[in-house]
Amino acid sequence: MAKKLGKKARKFARKHLQSAAKRNRKQRSQFVRRPRRGGGGRGDDRSGGDGDEEMPRRAEHNVMNNDDAETLVSGLEFPEDEGELNSDLSDSDGYLSEDSECPYYSDSEGDNVVSDSVVQDGLDGENDKMNTEIKKQKKKLNKLMDKDPKFANYLEKWQSELKSYRSKEDSDDDEMDSVDSDADFSDKIPPNDKILTRKTISEWCQLVAKEPKAPSLRSLLNAYRDACRFGVNSKSPSVQRIRSTEVFYHIITFVLSEADNIFRALLEISDDVNKGKIMNLRSAKKWQTIEPLIKSYLQNSLDLLSQLTDNQILAFVLTRLRASAVLFSAYPSASRRLLKILIRLWASGDHDLSLSSFLMIREVSSLLPESLDLCLNKSYNAYLASSKLVNDRNIHHIDFLTDCLVELYSLDVQKSCERATTSIEQLNAILRQASKTKEKEDLRKVDNWQYINCVNLWVRFLRCNYKDYNMHPLLSSVVQIIRGVAHLFPGTRYLPLRLRLVQMLNELSGCSQMFFPIPSLLFDCLEFGDISQKEQGQKAKVNFSSLLKVPKNLLKSRDFHEECILSAIDVLSSHFAQWCYHVSFPEVATIPLILLKRLHEQTTIESLRRPIKRLIDQVDENKNLVERKRDGVSFSPNDKTSVESFVQDLQADKSSGKISQFYKNVPKKFLR
């Protein structure tokens, strides 16, 4: 018994002693400051919990452990240049010089003033909570000391060392505080330490709106600097000058809404000015006068984006900053920093914020082609980090990220094809290793959402650009990966994965007009035995859109069988609809019809037999129609001109193509 208590005592000491707590705090602070590789927000981590609650075993089958995830990401992501160049805006860190004629007013700020008494009350409440927690910990410590005398001796042994360590650390902290106070605020003391009131800001805004060259513009930009740092550091001048949230919102709203128009009026440039004109304008005397104001605005806007946490305010800020994208293009380092912030927000999980971020990413990338490499690398790695887990809540967001990334890669298709080739080679290497060893660890690197979403990304990229560019080698490699993954995971449990892969082949077939034997990848999984009455009544919600592998306890449930059949009908209908007008449709449909009829005989659930029978009838009718039309022609299948004419005539026939209408009316059970 004493041995067991000793373990608890040592555990308590490691967790709650002051030296250990201080060391843990340092480690945590270092971890927080460390830049994330994928840019994923906290919302991505929280979203994973809901999927585990809805289906307890889903994480076991579909999510890798952390080590495997890191291994996969390091094998798929593109290398990044983490060098941060801030020389463009380095001279805009301090305050702008203000005109002494700029007016200041004092008035009552009402209930929204952040008074010292309110702040003190809040601090007192926090202190009370901390004191209560300390008392609880002391009680636990006393109980442990009473139960285990060895623990009391252990505390006495280290007490002297703790005192010496604390005294040394306090002296070091005092020295650092004195240095920091001299370094941090020597060049950041505001030109005027008067409080910014509503009346003052309103007067400045009216003066600037009437005359952009008004002296109050510099004062307003200094106020904007304070607002961008409001609430970040209690010792900063912004907390001293801004004591009302109403003043904060007034400054932010006016500057973001009017700054771009003000700068364009001062520079005498139009709304459709491009990057070339801006770069030529930088050598003019007019630009030299306005440049400190522009730098201050851009630098403070970047700081605001880095510090804000409210998604609605962030979306508003990004919407207003889009108008100033051409000003960012004059400073490449600022544009690179902006892109990194935007990509992190784009992958955050909030749809409105992601959309606003993507629109500005596209704007900056088109204005600054030299930053396109950084944009593609960062966005691709952020996409991988965001697609570690797919559930019912984030599947549409991941689909949105995929479409956004395809659009970014379509800005420069030639350069993107090189990146796609590199990524596909990485995917191929992982697949070859898994196929060779068949070990669980290697198979897990393929059977996961990051790998499948990465393949899906290049399928979408091919679908959008295949007709306009020569991408046949890339298409062949992707098809090889899809078929390799499908054959690597046989069996009914992997039917959701098979359906997703067949969906990708359908998309590639549609853009390239190449035939792929899709039914052969499905029917070996659609072999069901009889379902007992108990299993027919078993209710278990199954959603294939967020699954790659089905848990064993659902394999014999009725809902699983229904989802399998309806999803297979959806995918097969899409396949038949693509080839229903082709001269070779009878050969395409012969073997699938045999397998569909066999499936119809095996299925005992009446609600499933009806849709299978409808699909059989539609395919059989279309097959007979093409055969009748084909019997009346005399050309050879090698005559491409005659074959194309045959297809056009068949498309013009209103009695043909009923399978296409059937596909449009099929309920889409399988989402991308």
XYZ file of C-alpha atoms in Angstrom:
672
model
C 0.000 0.000 0.000
C 2.847 2.358 0.878
C 4.415 1.761 -2.524
C 1.221 2.746 -4.280
C 0.949 5.974 -2.268
C 4.550 6.760 -3.102
C 3.748 6.678 -6.809
C 0.846 9.076 -6.292
C 3.045 11.398 -4.294
C 5.727 11.471 -6.994
C 3.077 12.106 -9.629
C 1.646 14.958 -7.576
C 5.098 16.474 -7.116
C 5.871 16.368 -10.827
C 2.584 18.082 -11.606
C 2.172 20.670 -8.856
C 5.571 21.685 -7.447
C 6.467 25.238 -8.388
C 9.666 24.394 -10.227
C 7.889 21.776 -12.312
C 4.949 24.070 -12.945
C 7.268 26.853 -14.059
C 9.156 24.499 -16.354
C 5.853 23.274 -17.849
C 4.718 26.831 -18.448
C 7.914 27.577 -20.352
C 7.468 24.468 -22.474
C 3.856 25.326 -23.207
C 4.731 28.884 -24.199
C 7.409 27.591 -26.568
C 4.928 25.168 -28.063
C 2.340 27.894 -28.628
C 4.842 30.173 -30.344
C 6.020 27.427 -32.645
C 4.560 27.935 -36.180
C 2.180 25.243 -37.355
C 3.089 23.382 -40.496
C -0.383 22.973 -41.950
C -1.977 26.181 -40.726
C -4.987 24.346 -39.351
C -7.004 26.177 -36.708
C -8.350 24.957 -33.437
C -11.723 24.417 -35.043
C -10.299 21.499 -37.005
C -9.264 19.737 -33.828
C -12.608 20.291 -32.182
C -14.522 19.046 -35.184
C -12.997 15.619 -34.857
C -14.760 14.936 -31.554
C -18.259 14.973 -33.002
C -17.471 12.246 -35.466
C -16.221 10.026 -32.650
C -19.407 10.601 -30.633
C -21.691 9.740 -33.542
C -19.877 6.493 -34.326
C -17.499 5.302 -31.580
C -15.492 2.984 -33.812
C -15.120 5.353 -36.740
C -11.868 6.836 -35.524
C -10.430 3.344 -35.101
C -10.954 2.518 -38.765
C -10.444 5.839 -40.544
C -8.011 7.992 -38.539
C -4.301 7.438 -38.252
C -2.437 7.915 -35.019
C -0.347 11.067 -34.700
C 2.935 9.435 -35.698
C 1.457 7.977 -38.878
C -0.185 11.278 -39.724
C 3.086 13.157 -39.367
C 4.865 10.536 -41.471
C 2.290 10.853 -44.221
C 2.289 14.637 -44.233
C 6.075 14.777 -44.357
C 5.934 12.399 -47.312
C 3.303 14.331 -49.262
C 3.765 18.019 -48.501
C 5.894 20.404 -50.489
C 8.961 22.022 -48.845
C 8.462 25.590 -47.717
C 10.742 28.565 -47.459
C 10.191 29.843 -43.929
C 12.389 32.894 -44.393
C 10.391 35.974 -43.399
C 11.434 39.215 -45.032
C 9.913 42.273 -43.359
C 12.325 44.866 -44.662
C 9.635 46.476 -46.801
C 7.676 47.769 -43.815
C 10.406 47.857 -41.160
C 10.371 51.626 -40.853
C 6.629 51.771 -40.125
C 6.780 50.152 -36.674
C 6.598 53.415 -34.745
C 4.081 56.218 -34.614
C 3.709 58.790 -37.351
C 4.569 62.381 -36.518
C 1.395 64.380 -35.871
C 0.508 67.985 -36.526
C 0.156 70.096 -33.383
C -3.004 71.644 -34.854
C -4.819 68.304 -34.718
C -7.754 68.753 -32.305
C -8.444 66.572 -29.229
C -11.701 66.603 -27.300
C -12.743 65.141 -23.965
C -16.230 63.837 -23.355
C -18.062 61.214 -21.304
C -17.793 57.797 -22.832
C -20.888 56.392 -21.143
C -21.181 52.831 -19.983
C -18.678 51.414 -22.471
C -15.621 53.101 -20.915
C -13.103 50.596 -19.683
C -12.519 52.293 -16.330
C -9.834 51.383 -13.812
C -12.451 50.263 -11.286
C -13.969 47.793 -13.756
C -10.555 46.401 -14.614
C -9.688 46.156 -10.935
C -12.962 44.325 -10.181
C -12.187 41.846 -12.932
C -8.697 41.267 -11.562
C -10.068 40.784 -8.050
C -12.429 38.126 -9.334
C -9.586 36.310 -11.061
C -7.487 36.523 -7.899
C -10.297 35.013 -5.852
C -10.516 32.068 -8.229
C -6.765 31.547 -8.085
C -6.729 31.700 -4.272
C -9.532 29.138 -4.081
C -7.645 26.797 -6.390
C -4.437 27.218 -4.357
C -6.281 26.334 -1.153
C -7.619 23.145 -2.737
C -4.147 22.136 -3.870
C -2.749 22.801 -0.381
C -5.374 20.526 1.155
C -4.434 17.733 -1.235
C -0.768 18.297 -0.460
C -1.348 18.095 3.307
C -3.295 14.860 2.920
C -0.465 13.310 0.934
C 2.082 14.427 3.540
C 0.007 12.858 6.324
C -0.369 9.548 4.479
C 3.200 9.260 3.207
C 6.027 10.496 5.478
C 8.542 9.878 2.688
C 6.811 12.515 0.627
C 7.192 15.046 3.476
C 10.913 14.316 3.645
C 11.081 14.707 -0.124
C 9.552 18.189 0.079
C 11.921 19.278 2.858
C 14.900 18.024 0.870
C 14.101 20.179 -2.141
C 12.794 23.236 -0.298
C 16.161 24.971 -0.045
C 16.940 24.331 -3.724
C 13.580 25.700 -4.757
C 14.166 28.903 -2.794
C 17.581 29.457 -4.350
C 16.207 28.718 -7.824
C 13.312 31.169 -7.390
C 15.552 33.932 -6.080
C 17.935 33.514 -9.037
C 15.103 33.444 -11.550
C 13.453 36.530 -10.029
C 16.684 38.469 -10.359
C 16.986 37.395 -14.011
C 13.382 38.409 -14.643
C 13.984 41.844 -13.098
C 16.949 42.380 -15.424
C 14.953 41.263 -18.462
C 12.020 43.484 -17.495
C 14.284 46.504 -17.262
C 15.845 45.725 -20.654
C 12.469 45.059 -22.271
C 10.971 48.226 -20.866
C 13.838 50.236 -22.325
C 13.771 48.435 -25.679
C 10.066 48.023 -26.271
C 8.776 51.473 -25.453
C 11.696 53.715 -26.267
C 10.539 54.185 -29.863
C 6.836 53.420 -29.396
C 5.743 56.163 -27.056
C 2.740 57.839 -28.659
C 3.203 61.404 -29.873
C 0.238 62.441 -27.774
C -0.875 60.420 -24.755
C -4.358 61.951 -24.593
C -7.320 59.586 -24.462
C -9.079 59.000 -27.792
C -12.749 59.840 -27.340
C -15.753 59.449 -29.603
C -15.871 63.170 -30.279
C -12.196 63.277 -31.237
C -12.451 60.357 -33.646
C -15.664 61.684 -35.205
C -14.030 65.065 -35.786
C -10.955 63.456 -37.384
C -13.099 61.290 -39.648
C -15.098 64.294 -40.840
C -11.945 66.290 -41.567
C -10.319 63.427 -43.488
C -13.512 62.708 -45.447
C -13.673 66.361 -46.576
C -9.959 66.727 -47.295
C -7.681 63.628 -47.507
C -4.607 65.850 -47.033
C -5.868 67.043 -43.654
C -3.341 66.915 -40.758
C -5.737 64.645 -38.855
C -4.980 61.773 -41.267
C -1.709 61.009 -39.486
C -3.426 61.177 -36.112
C -6.154 58.858 -37.377
C -3.584 56.332 -38.628
C -1.859 56.475 -35.222
C -5.228 55.785 -33.622
C -5.659 52.880 -36.061
C -2.278 51.554 -34.922
C -3.455 51.621 -31.310
C -6.752 49.982 -32.241
C -4.940 47.146 -34.013
C -3.105 46.412 -30.753
C -6.024 47.070 -28.436
C -6.361 44.396 -25.751
C -3.185 42.523 -26.694
C -0.896 43.898 -23.995
C -2.136 45.626 -20.879
C 1.045 47.780 -20.771
C 0.807 48.950 -24.373
C -0.065 52.578 -25.165
C -3.193 51.424 -27.039
C -4.837 50.409 -23.755
C -3.940 53.786 -22.309
C -5.439 55.771 -25.207
C -8.477 53.642 -26.186
C -10.836 52.970 -23.301
C -14.054 52.298 -25.161
C -15.068 49.468 -27.471
C -17.216 51.959 -29.350
C -14.138 54.050 -30.147
C -12.300 50.898 -31.208
C -15.013 49.879 -33.684
C -15.357 53.440 -34.979
C -11.643 53.679 -35.793
C -11.423 50.220 -37.367
C -14.563 50.653 -39.465
C -13.714 54.076 -40.860
C -10.056 53.394 -41.667
C -10.734 50.041 -43.345
C -13.639 51.475 -45.325
C -11.992 54.702 -46.476
C -8.213 54.195 -46.409
C -7.963 52.775 -49.919
C -10.008 55.635 -51.407
C -7.932 58.166 -49.464
C -4.623 56.783 -50.706
C -5.854 56.606 -54.293
C -6.989 60.237 -54.072
C -3.617 61.322 -52.671
C -1.722 59.362 -55.353
C -4.219 60.381 -58.058
C -4.649 56.826 -59.362
C -7.776 55.100 -60.639
C -9.522 51.992 -59.334
C -8.215 49.788 -62.174
C -4.530 50.533 -61.544
C -2.311 47.456 -61.812
C 0.922 46.393 -60.146
C 3.102 47.756 -62.968
C 1.761 51.282 -62.551
C 2.228 51.087 -58.791
C 5.856 49.997 -59.154
C 6.525 52.831 -61.625
C 4.862 55.281 -59.260
C 7.178 54.342 -56.377
C 10.010 56.423 -57.873
C 7.847 59.555 -58.036
C 8.085 62.314 -55.423
C 4.363 62.037 -54.768
C 4.809 58.436 -53.613
C 7.703 59.321 -51.301
C 5.427 61.709 -49.429
C 2.555 59.259 -49.005
C 4.627 56.088 -48.504
C 4.979 56.337 -44.683
C 1.182 56.510 -44.404
C 0.707 53.503 -46.712
C 3.317 51.483 -44.841
C 1.716 52.281 -41.508
C -1.713 51.225 -42.777
C -0.492 47.952 -44.319
C 1.705 46.973 -41.360
C -1.023 47.653 -38.816
C -3.582 45.792 -40.918
C -1.325 42.726 -40.918
C -0.981 42.965 -37.140
C -4.757 43.201 -36.837
C -5.257 40.061 -38.920
C -2.696 38.205 -36.808
C -4.383 39.083 -33.515
C -8.128 38.969 -34.223
C -10.044 35.844 -33.234
C -13.633 36.759 -34.107
C -14.522 35.232 -37.488
C -17.093 37.878 -38.421
C -14.708 40.763 -37.780
C -11.952 38.938 -39.666
C -14.254 38.435 -42.655
C -15.107 42.167 -42.616
C -11.429 43.150 -42.434
C -10.531 40.869 -45.335
C -13.409 42.188 -47.430
C -12.186 45.754 -46.984
C -8.493 44.893 -47.489
C -9.210 43.290 -50.860
C -9.472 46.773 -52.331
C -5.892 47.457 -51.182
C -4.383 44.282 -52.658
C -2.589 46.338 -55.307
C -0.889 48.358 -52.547
C 0.339 45.137 -50.940
C 1.813 44.115 -54.295
C 4.245 47.053 -54.036
C 5.852 45.327 -51.030
C 6.675 41.654 -51.790
C 7.640 40.725 -48.221
C 4.401 42.166 -46.868
C 2.495 40.226 -49.518
C 4.206 36.999 -48.477
C 3.338 37.581 -44.845
C -0.224 38.413 -45.853
C -0.494 35.164 -47.844
C 0.626 33.096 -44.869
C -2.018 34.702 -42.669
C -4.696 34.318 -45.347
C -3.965 30.636 -45.917
C -4.210 29.937 -42.201
C -7.612 31.655 -42.087
C -8.712 29.943 -45.307
C -8.231 26.502 -43.763
C -9.836 27.482 -40.457
C -13.225 25.835 -41.002
C -15.611 28.837 -40.998
C -17.174 29.085 -44.473
C -17.599 32.878 -44.684
C -14.085 33.496 -43.415
C -12.640 30.835 -45.723
C -14.399 32.380 -48.718
C -13.207 35.913 -47.890
C -9.663 34.626 -47.373
C -9.651 32.703 -50.635
C -10.874 35.676 -52.668
C -8.000 37.758 -51.357
C -5.488 34.913 -51.830
C -6.495 34.725 -55.477
C -6.269 38.506 -55.828
C -2.785 38.736 -54.300
C -1.515 35.710 -56.251
C -2.665 37.161 -59.564
C -1.051 40.542 -58.783
C 2.211 39.038 -57.533
C 3.163 35.997 -59.670
C 6.509 35.621 -57.881
C 4.581 34.738 -54.699
C 2.581 32.023 -56.430
C 5.085 29.312 -55.397
C 4.686 30.215 -51.737
C 0.916 30.361 -52.129
C 0.689 26.912 -53.751
C 3.039 25.295 -51.224
C 1.342 26.766 -48.176
C -2.196 26.119 -49.399
C -1.401 22.514 -50.362
C 0.144 21.769 -46.968
C -2.734 23.496 -45.171
C -5.165 21.381 -47.196
C -3.383 18.190 -46.114
C -3.456 19.269 -42.472
C -7.178 20.087 -42.676
C -8.105 16.764 -44.289
C -6.762 14.465 -41.578
C -10.292 13.675 -40.458
C -13.540 13.728 -42.428
C -16.891 13.654 -40.679
C -20.449 14.770 -41.348
C -19.680 18.325 -40.213
C -16.564 19.168 -42.200
C -17.032 17.161 -45.415
C -18.512 20.131 -47.284
C -15.731 22.389 -46.019
C -13.055 19.992 -47.295
C -14.862 19.817 -50.627
C -14.821 23.632 -50.712
C -11.081 23.685 -49.941
C -10.504 21.222 -52.778
C -12.305 23.435 -55.300
C -10.405 26.506 -54.075
C -7.073 24.743 -54.374
C -7.902 23.559 -57.904
C -8.662 27.145 -58.886
C -5.337 28.335 -57.455
C -3.425 25.610 -59.285
C -5.241 26.560 -62.487
C -3.701 30.061 -62.408
C -0.474 28.622 -63.848
C -1.206 25.158 -65.222
C 2.298 24.489 -66.545
C 3.902 25.141 -63.170
C 1.112 23.269 -61.390
C 1.614 20.202 -63.580
C 5.173 19.937 -62.274
C 3.918 20.057 -58.699
C 1.172 17.572 -59.490
C 3.742 15.192 -60.963
C 5.860 15.425 -57.804
C 2.869 14.814 -55.553
C 1.620 11.879 -57.633
C 5.073 10.301 -57.546
C 4.944 10.522 -53.751
C 1.502 8.893 -53.755
C 2.763 6.159 -56.053
C 5.761 5.465 -53.827
C 3.538 5.088 -50.751
C 1.186 2.777 -52.678
C 4.032 0.602 -53.990
C 5.457 0.207 -50.495
C 2.052 -0.811 -49.106
C 1.427 -3.250 -51.971
C 4.859 -4.809 -51.505
C 4.892 -5.317 -47.740
C 1.139 -5.542 -46.939
C 2.060 -4.534 -43.401
C -0.494 -2.775 -41.245
C 1.604 0.348 -40.831
C 2.147 0.769 -44.578
C -1.496 0.007 -45.402
C -2.605 2.669 -42.938
C -0.671 5.283 -44.929
C -2.968 4.570 -47.895
C -6.208 3.856 -46.047
C -6.637 7.364 -44.645
C -8.368 10.573 -45.603
C -5.235 12.580 -46.342
C -4.132 10.148 -49.031
C -7.594 9.829 -50.604
C -8.262 13.589 -50.516
C -4.877 14.204 -52.122
C -5.790 11.838 -54.989
C -9.178 13.533 -55.281
C -7.473 16.929 -55.539
C -5.532 15.907 -58.651
C -8.622 14.261 -60.132
C -10.439 17.600 -59.856
C -7.435 19.403 -61.313
C -7.410 17.066 -64.329
C -11.144 17.388 -64.801
C -10.887 21.190 -65.008
C -7.837 21.452 -67.278
C -7.528 18.207 -69.269
C -9.309 19.491 -72.392
C -7.106 22.583 -72.691
C -3.697 21.070 -71.909
C -1.772 17.898 -72.656
C -2.145 15.964 -69.402
C -2.338 12.389 -70.613
C 0.758 11.194 -68.644
C -0.667 12.750 -65.498
C -4.049 11.118 -66.155
C -2.473 7.687 -66.611
C -0.595 7.979 -63.318
C -3.704 9.003 -61.384
C -5.762 6.160 -62.895
C -2.997 3.726 -61.952
C -3.101 4.953 -58.341
C -6.904 4.693 -58.167
C -6.977 1.136 -59.501
C -4.042 0.160 -57.256
C -5.808 1.419 -54.127
C -9.051 -0.324 -55.142
C -7.305 -3.704 -55.561
C -5.271 -3.224 -52.378
C -8.413 -3.145 -50.206
C -10.904 -5.839 -51.305
C -14.032 -6.891 -49.464
C -17.354 -5.403 -48.435
C -15.908 -3.416 -45.538
C -14.073 -1.152 -47.994
C -17.105 -0.497 -50.183
C -17.241 3.241 -49.208
C -13.631 3.574 -50.362
C -14.404 1.704 -53.597
C -17.385 3.951 -54.291
C -15.273 7.053 -53.811
C -12.595 5.725 -56.165
C -15.192 4.769 -58.799
C -16.623 8.285 -58.523
C -13.153 9.648 -59.351
C -12.875 7.345 -62.377
C -16.264 8.575 -63.583
C -15.000 12.163 -63.417
C -11.808 11.308 -65.306
C -13.778 9.380 -67.890
C -16.075 12.349 -68.450
C -13.242 14.845 -69.037
C -11.021 12.561 -71.150
C -13.686 10.509 -72.991
C -11.717 7.386 -72.094
C -13.439 4.177 -71.000
C -12.589 2.592 -67.651
C -14.074 -0.776 -66.541
C -15.831 0.663 -63.520
C -18.376 -2.126 -62.753
C -15.601 -4.644 -62.102
C -14.468 -2.566 -59.107
C -17.905 -2.706 -57.485
C -19.576 -6.045 -58.021
C -16.997 -8.094 -56.133
C -18.074 -6.109 -53.047
C -21.838 -6.458 -53.631
C -22.129 -10.078 -52.531
C -24.653 -10.283 -49.709
C -26.150 -13.255 -47.933
C -29.596 -13.491 -46.471
C -30.377 -11.115 -43.645
C -32.163 -12.532 -40.632
C -35.273 -10.901 -39.192
C -33.232 -9.623 -36.236
C -30.657 -8.022 -38.536
C -33.367 -6.542 -40.760
C -34.796 -4.705 -37.782
C -31.395 -3.443 -36.645
C -31.108 0.327 -37.028
C -27.653 1.829 -37.522
C -27.108 5.089 -39.350
C -24.451 4.697 -42.048
C -23.127 7.625 -44.062
C -20.623 6.583 -46.716
C -19.602 10.176 -47.401
C -17.598 10.262 -44.148
C -16.382 6.637 -44.134
C -13.620 4.717 -45.825
C -14.025 1.460 -43.930
C -17.239 0.170 -42.354
C -17.124 -1.189 -38.779
C -17.747 -4.904 -38.477
C -20.825 -4.474 -36.301
C -22.646 -2.744 -39.201
C -21.830 -5.198 -41.974
C -25.038 -7.227 -41.545
C -27.392 -4.366 -40.762
C -30.198 -3.521 -43.153
C -29.256 0.151 -43.329
C -25.776 -0.791 -44.488
C -27.164 -3.004 -47.264
C -29.540 -0.288 -48.426
C -26.775 2.308 -48.467
C -24.541 -0.057 -50.462
C -27.144 -0.785 -53.134
C -28.388 2.797 -53.533
C -24.857 4.214 -53.680
C -23.831 1.573 -56.240
C -26.900 2.387 -58.364
C -25.958 6.076 -58.265
C -22.370 5.443 -59.396
C -23.314 2.856 -62.059
C -26.031 5.138 -63.428
C -23.452 7.882 -63.853
C -21.175 5.446 -65.685
C -23.916 4.229 -68.050
C -25.136 7.787 -68.686
C -21.681 8.759 -70.006
C -21.698 5.972 -72.625
C -25.398 5.573 -73.418
C -25.000 7.234 -76.856
C -21.805 5.454 -77.816
C -21.749 2.855 -80.547
C -20.111 0.335 -78.169
C -22.736 0.644 -75.422
C -24.109 -2.936 -75.917
C -20.649 -4.355 -75.195
C -20.187 -1.980 -72.274
C -23.483 -3.031 -70.686
C -23.472 -6.809 -71.293
C -21.468 -8.018 -68.300
C -22.854 -5.382 -65.872
C -26.400 -6.469 -66.820
C -25.574 -10.075 -65.951
C -24.149 -9.009 -62.589
C -27.098 -6.703 -61.860
C -29.566 -9.503 -62.530
C -27.607 -11.789 -60.208
C -27.650 -9.094 -57.521
C -31.395 -8.693 -58.026
C -31.898 -12.389 -57.371
C -29.675 -12.411 -54.261
C -31.274 -9.401 -52.560
C -34.198 -10.321 -50.299
C -35.148 -6.785 -49.276
C -38.049 -5.668 -51.447
C -37.262 -1.968 -51.135
C -33.892 -2.673 -52.807
C -35.153 -4.981 -55.517
C -37.253 -2.229 -57.111
C -34.436 0.288 -57.827
C -32.192 -2.543 -59.086
C -34.942 -3.706 -61.443
C -35.485 -0.148 -62.713
C -31.779 0.216 -63.485
C -31.746 -3.140 -65.289
C -34.745 -2.147 -67.394
C -33.256 1.232 -68.345
C -29.876 -0.225 -69.317
C -31.472 -3.094 -71.222
C -33.764 -0.736 -73.147
C -30.875 1.581 -74.076
C -28.782 -1.423 -75.142
C -31.521 -2.720 -77.464
C -32.007 0.749 -78.978
C -28.298 1.131 -79.809
C -28.219 -2.374 -81.288
C -31.181 -1.599 -83.574
C -29.560 1.635 -84.735
C -26.244 -0.116 -85.223
C -27.781 -2.880 -87.367
C -28.713 -0.285 -89.980
C -25.183 1.039 -90.607
C -22.311 -0.411 -92.585
C -19.227 1.464 -91.359
C -16.371 -0.090 -89.394
C -15.734 0.740 -85.719
C -12.337 2.096 -86.827
C -14.036 4.819 -88.898
C -13.942 7.607 -86.281
C -15.798 10.123 -88.438
C -18.726 7.747 -88.975
C -18.750 6.778 -85.289
C -18.964 10.450 -84.243
C -21.790 11.001 -86.737
C -23.602 7.962 -85.300
C -23.322 9.361 -81.782
C -24.681 12.756 -82.888
C -27.629 11.154 -84.641
C -28.374 9.053 -81.560
C -28.257 12.118 -79.323
C -30.739 13.869 -81.604
C -33.157 10.941 -81.316
C -35.653 11.769 -78.567
C -36.334 8.079 -77.883
C -32.697 7.482 -76.839
C -30.731 8.431 -73.754
C -33.376 7.451 -71.204
C -30.634 6.199 -68.926
C -29.426 9.823 -68.662
C -32.846 10.928 -67.466
C -32.896 8.036 -65.026
C -29.538 9.122 -63.603
C -30.781 12.685 -63.053
C -33.728 11.368 -61.045
C -31.711 8.942 -58.891
C -31.441 10.188 -55.279
C -27.812 11.052 -54.720
C -26.952 8.855 -51.753
C -23.214 9.085 -52.301
C -21.799 12.565 -51.850
C -18.358 13.543 -53.037
